[in-house]
PDB file of C-alpha atoms in Angstrom:
ATOM      1  CA  UNK A1298     -37.831   3.322  21.808  1.00  0.00           C
ATOM      2  CA  UNK A1299     -35.275   4.737  24.189  1.00  0.00           C
ATOM      3  CA  UNK A1300     -36.505   5.985  27.700  1.00  0.00           C
ATOM      4  CA  UNK A1301     -34.419   8.795  29.220  1.00  0.00           C
ATOM      5  CA  UNK A1302     -34.616  10.262  32.746  1.00  0.00           C
ATOM      6  CA  UNK A1303     -32.766  13.434  33.509  1.00  0.00           C
ATOM      7  CA  UNK A1304     -29.491  13.411  31.732  1.00  0.00           C
ATOM      8  CA  UNK A1305     -29.219   9.882  30.393  1.00  0.00           C
ATOM      9  CA  UNK A1306     -30.798   6.726  29.122  1.00  0.00           C
ATOM     10  CA  UNK A1307     -32.604   4.273  31.599  1.00  0.00           C
ATOM     11  CA  UNK A1308     -34.059   1.779  29.246  1.00  0.00           C
ATOM     12  CA  UNK A1309     -36.306   1.011  26.435  1.00  0.00           C
ATOM     13  CA  UNK A1310     -40.083   0.546  25.997  1.00  0.00           C
ATOM     14  CA  UNK A1311     -40.826  -3.037  26.097  1.00  0.00           C
ATOM     15  CA  UNK A1312     -44.730  -2.941  26.065  1.00  0.00           C
ATOM     16  CA  UNK A1313     -47.459  -0.323  25.547  1.00  0.00           C
ATOM     17  CA  UNK A1314     -50.942  -0.437  26.686  1.00  0.00           C
ATOM     18  CA  UNK A1315     -53.862   2.074  26.692  1.00  0.00           C
ATOM     19  CA  UNK A1316     -52.914   3.734  30.026  1.00  0.00           C
ATOM     20  CA  UNK A1317     -49.268   2.822  30.676  1.00  0.00           C
ATOM     21  CA  UNK A1318     -46.028   1.307  29.349  1.00  0.00           C
ATOM     22  CA  UNK A1319     -43.572  -1.167  30.542  1.00  0.00           C
ATOM     23  CA  UNK A1320     -39.834  -0.217  30.425  1.00  0.00           C
ATOM     24  CA  UNK A1321     -36.812  -2.573  30.456  1.00  0.00           C
ATOM     25  CA  UNK A1322     -34.096  -0.750  32.383  1.00  0.00           C
ATOM     26  CA  UNK A1323     -30.449  -0.825  31.360  1.00  0.00           C
ATOM     27  CA  UNK A1324     -29.799  -2.657  34.651  1.00  0.00           C
ATOM     28  CA  UNK A1325     -31.852  -5.622  33.585  1.00  0.00           C
ATOM     29  CA  UNK A1326     -29.486  -8.310  32.680  1.00  0.00           C
ATOM     30  CA  UNK A1327     -31.977 -11.230  32.539  1.00  0.00           C
ATOM     31  CA  UNK A1328     -31.218 -13.829  29.796  1.00  0.00           C
ATOM     32  CA  UNK A1329     -34.433 -12.920  27.827  1.00  0.00           C
ATOM     33  CA  UNK A1330     -34.025  -9.056  27.961  1.00  0.00           C
ATOM     34  CA  UNK A1331     -32.425  -6.853  25.320  1.00  0.00           C
ATOM     35  CA  UNK A1332     -28.739  -6.218  25.712  1.00  0.00           C
ATOM     36  CA  UNK A1333     -27.962  -2.566  25.353  1.00  0.00           C
ATOM     37  CA  UNK A1334     -25.094  -1.739  22.787  1.00  0.00           C
ATOM     38  CA  UNK A1335     -22.878   0.911  24.101  1.00  0.00           C
ATOM     39  CA  UNK A1336     -19.585   2.603  23.305  1.00  0.00           C
ATOM     40  CA  UNK A1337     -16.796   4.297  25.065  1.00  0.00           C
ATOM     41  CA  UNK A1338     -14.381   6.654  23.288  1.00  0.00           C
ATOM     42  CA  UNK A1339     -10.902   6.131  24.984  1.00  0.00           C
ATOM     43  CA  UNK A1340      -8.068   8.552  25.589  1.00  0.00           C
ATOM     44  CA  UNK A1341      -6.438   7.617  22.254  1.00  0.00           C
ATOM     45  CA  UNK A1342      -9.887   8.358  20.524  1.00  0.00           C
ATOM     46  CA  UNK A1343     -10.467   4.700  19.700  1.00  0.00           C
ATOM     47  CA  UNK A1344     -13.920   3.587  20.026  1.00  0.00           C
ATOM     48  CA  UNK A1345     -14.649   0.493  22.265  1.00  0.00           C
ATOM     49  CA  UNK A1346     -17.965  -1.103  21.397  1.00  0.00           C
ATOM     50  CA  UNK A1347     -19.726  -3.666  23.714  1.00  0.00           C
ATOM     51  CA  UNK A1348     -22.846  -4.438  25.575  1.00  0.00           C
ATOM     52  CA  UNK A1349     -24.116  -4.189  29.040  1.00  0.00           C
ATOM     53  CA  UNK A1350     -23.446  -7.501  30.568  1.00  0.00           C
ATOM     54  CA  UNK A1351     -24.361  -7.148  34.266  1.00  0.00           C
ATOM     55  CA  UNK A1352     -25.400  -4.714  36.940  1.00  0.00           C
ATOM     56  CA  UNK A1353     -23.661  -4.280  40.234  1.00  0.00           C
ATOM     57  CA  UNK A1354     -26.638  -3.333  42.522  1.00  0.00           C
ATOM     58  CA  UNK A1355     -24.587  -2.642  45.592  1.00  0.00           C
ATOM     59  CA  UNK A1356     -22.723   0.084  43.930  1.00  0.00           C
ATOM     60  CA  UNK A1357     -25.457   1.139  41.269  1.00  0.00           C
ATOM     61  CA  UNK A1358     -23.038   0.488  38.423  1.00  0.00           C
ATOM     62  CA  UNK A1359     -23.820  -1.183  34.978  1.00  0.00           C
ATOM     63  CA  UNK A1360     -21.026  -3.342  33.740  1.00  0.00           C
ATOM     64  CA  UNK A1361     -19.658  -3.657  30.131  1.00  0.00           C
ATOM     65  CA  UNK A1362     -17.812  -6.990  30.063  1.00  0.00           C
ATOM     66  CA  UNK A1363     -15.767  -9.073  27.752  1.00  0.00           C
ATOM     67  CA  UNK A1364     -13.610  -6.229  26.392  1.00  0.00           C
ATOM     68  CA  UNK A1365     -10.532  -7.340  24.540  1.00  0.00           C
ATOM     69  CA  UNK A1366      -9.777  -4.079  22.894  1.00  0.00           C
ATOM     70  CA  UNK A1367      -6.305  -2.480  23.583  1.00  0.00           C
ATOM     71  CA  UNK A1368      -7.772   1.041  23.616  1.00  0.00           C
ATOM     72  CA  UNK A1369      -6.829   3.187  26.509  1.00  0.00           C
ATOM     73  CA  UNK A1370      -9.873   3.651  28.789  1.00  0.00           C
ATOM     74  CA  UNK A1371      -9.912   5.842  31.821  1.00  0.00           C
ATOM     75  CA  UNK A1372     -12.133   6.717  34.829  1.00  0.00           C
ATOM     76  CA  UNK A1373     -14.460   9.515  33.626  1.00  0.00           C
ATOM     77  CA  UNK A1374     -14.584   8.500  29.954  1.00  0.00           C
ATOM     78  CA  UNK A1375     -18.099   9.087  28.437  1.00  0.00           C
ATOM     79  CA  UNK A1376     -20.320   6.281  27.691  1.00  0.00           C
ATOM     80  CA  UNK A1377     -22.956   6.470  24.964  1.00  0.00           C
ATOM     81  CA  UNK A1378     -25.251   4.130  22.905  1.00  0.00           C
ATOM     82  CA  UNK A1379     -23.520   2.748  19.874  1.00  0.00           C
ATOM     83  CA  UNK A1380     -26.587   2.403  17.532  1.00  0.00           C
ATOM     84  CA  UNK A1381     -25.526  -1.147  16.807  1.00  0.00           C
ATOM     85  CA  UNK A1382     -28.523  -3.484  16.462  1.00  0.00           C
ATOM     86  CA  UNK A1383     -30.706  -0.757  15.359  1.00  0.00           C
ATOM     87  CA  UNK A1384     -32.900  -0.608  18.482  1.00  0.00           C
ATOM     88  CA  UNK A1385     -31.667   2.591  20.073  1.00  0.00           C
ATOM     89  CA  UNK A1386     -30.012   5.482  18.106  1.00  0.00           C
ATOM     90  CA  UNK A1387     -26.279   6.185  18.533  1.00  0.00           C
ATOM     91  CA  UNK A1388     -25.073   8.903  20.817  1.00  0.00           C
ATOM     92  CA  UNK A1389     -27.640   8.925  23.678  1.00  0.00           C
ATOM     93  CA  UNK A1390     -25.515   9.540  26.841  1.00  0.00           C
ATOM     94  CA  UNK A1391     -25.473   6.559  29.316  1.00  0.00           C
ATOM     95  CA  UNK A1392     -22.954   7.524  31.913  1.00  0.00           C
ATOM     96  CA  UNK A1393     -19.230   7.623  32.706  1.00  0.00           C
ATOM     97  CA  UNK A1394     -16.616   5.001  33.389  1.00  0.00           C
ATOM     98  CA  UNK A1395     -16.042   4.598  37.196  1.00  0.00           C
ATOM     99  CA  UNK A1396     -13.642   1.597  37.301  1.00  0.00           C
ATOM    100  CA  UNK A1397     -11.818  -0.706  34.930  1.00  0.00           C
ATOM    101  CA  UNK A1398     -10.857  -4.271  36.039  1.00  0.00           C
ATOM    102  CA  UNK A1399      -9.701  -7.552  34.667  1.00  0.00           C
ATOM    103  CA  UNK A1400     -12.355 -10.248  34.380  1.00  0.00           C
ATOM    104  CA  UNK A1401     -12.252 -13.373  36.567  1.00  0.00           C
ATOM    105  CA  UNK A1402      -9.871 -15.098  34.191  1.00  0.00           C
ATOM    106  CA  UNK A1403      -7.597 -12.186  33.179  1.00  0.00           C
ATOM    107  CA  UNK A1404      -8.299 -12.583  29.477  1.00  0.00           C
ATOM    108  CA  UNK A1405     -10.510  -9.461  29.008  1.00  0.00           C
ATOM    109  CA  UNK A1406     -11.658  -6.363  30.908  1.00  0.00           C
ATOM    110  CA  UNK A1407     -14.825  -5.378  32.637  1.00  0.00           C
ATOM    111  CA  UNK A1408     -15.770  -1.597  32.824  1.00  0.00           C
ATOM    112  CA  UNK A1409     -18.018  -0.320  35.510  1.00  0.00           C
ATOM    113  CA  UNK A1410     -20.158   2.562  34.476  1.00  0.00           C
ATOM    114  CA  UNK A1411     -21.849   5.114  36.743  1.00  0.00           C
ATOM    115  CA  UNK A1412     -25.291   5.638  35.054  1.00  0.00           C
ATOM    116  CA  UNK A1413     -26.193   9.289  34.214  1.00  0.00           C
ATOM    117  CA  UNK A1414     -29.517   8.770  35.860  1.00  0.00           C
ATOM    118  CA  UNK A1415     -30.153   7.268  39.324  1.00  0.00           C
ATOM    119  CA  UNK A1416     -31.740   3.926  38.497  1.00  0.00           C
ATOM    120  CA  UNK A1417     -32.943   3.581  42.043  1.00  0.00           C
ATOM    121  CA  UNK A1418     -35.008   6.882  42.046  1.00  0.00           C
ATOM    122  CA  UNK A1419     -36.900   7.540  38.845  1.00  0.00           C
ATOM    123  CA  UNK A1420     -39.823   9.757  39.004  1.00  0.00           C
ATOM    124  CA  UNK A1421     -40.251  11.376  35.500  1.00  0.00           C
ATOM    125  CA  UNK A1422     -39.225   9.877  32.158  1.00  0.00           C
ATOM    126  CA  UNK A1423     -39.121  10.849  28.457  1.00  0.00           C
ATOM    127  CA  UNK A1424     -39.710   8.569  25.478  1.00  0.00           C
ATOM    128  CA  UNK A1425     -37.651   9.418  22.425  1.00  0.00           C
ATOM    129  CA  UNK A1426     -39.496   8.697  19.224  1.00  0.00           C
ATOM    130  CA  UNK A1427     -37.934   8.800  15.679  1.00  0.00           C
ATOM    131  CA  UNK A1428     -39.439  11.051  12.996  1.00  0.00           C
TER     132      UNK A1428
END
């Protein structure tokens, strides 16, 4: 189930107990964690699908890596969940594109995304449940 803080997605419920729940944040990029399927709609209205591949903790940015699409992406483009994988519904706001860079080998792009919610200061969350 998606977990939202303020204006955007912060993670998913991983475990539920009688008195509390454990949430996996979108910034968690451990090998055994779920990868979050996201999408960016570029200037040319083309959709770029991908997953969150890493987290830049110094700048509080999530990273969508390994993008080979030729779609034109720009700073400020809206990032939402894609619904792929069936874990999180499509269309939940994640954040905005803050930077686009080539990967280390120059073969693909990495997109740095400013999360909608401050992942370092979470006080109140909401859990979205399906009907």
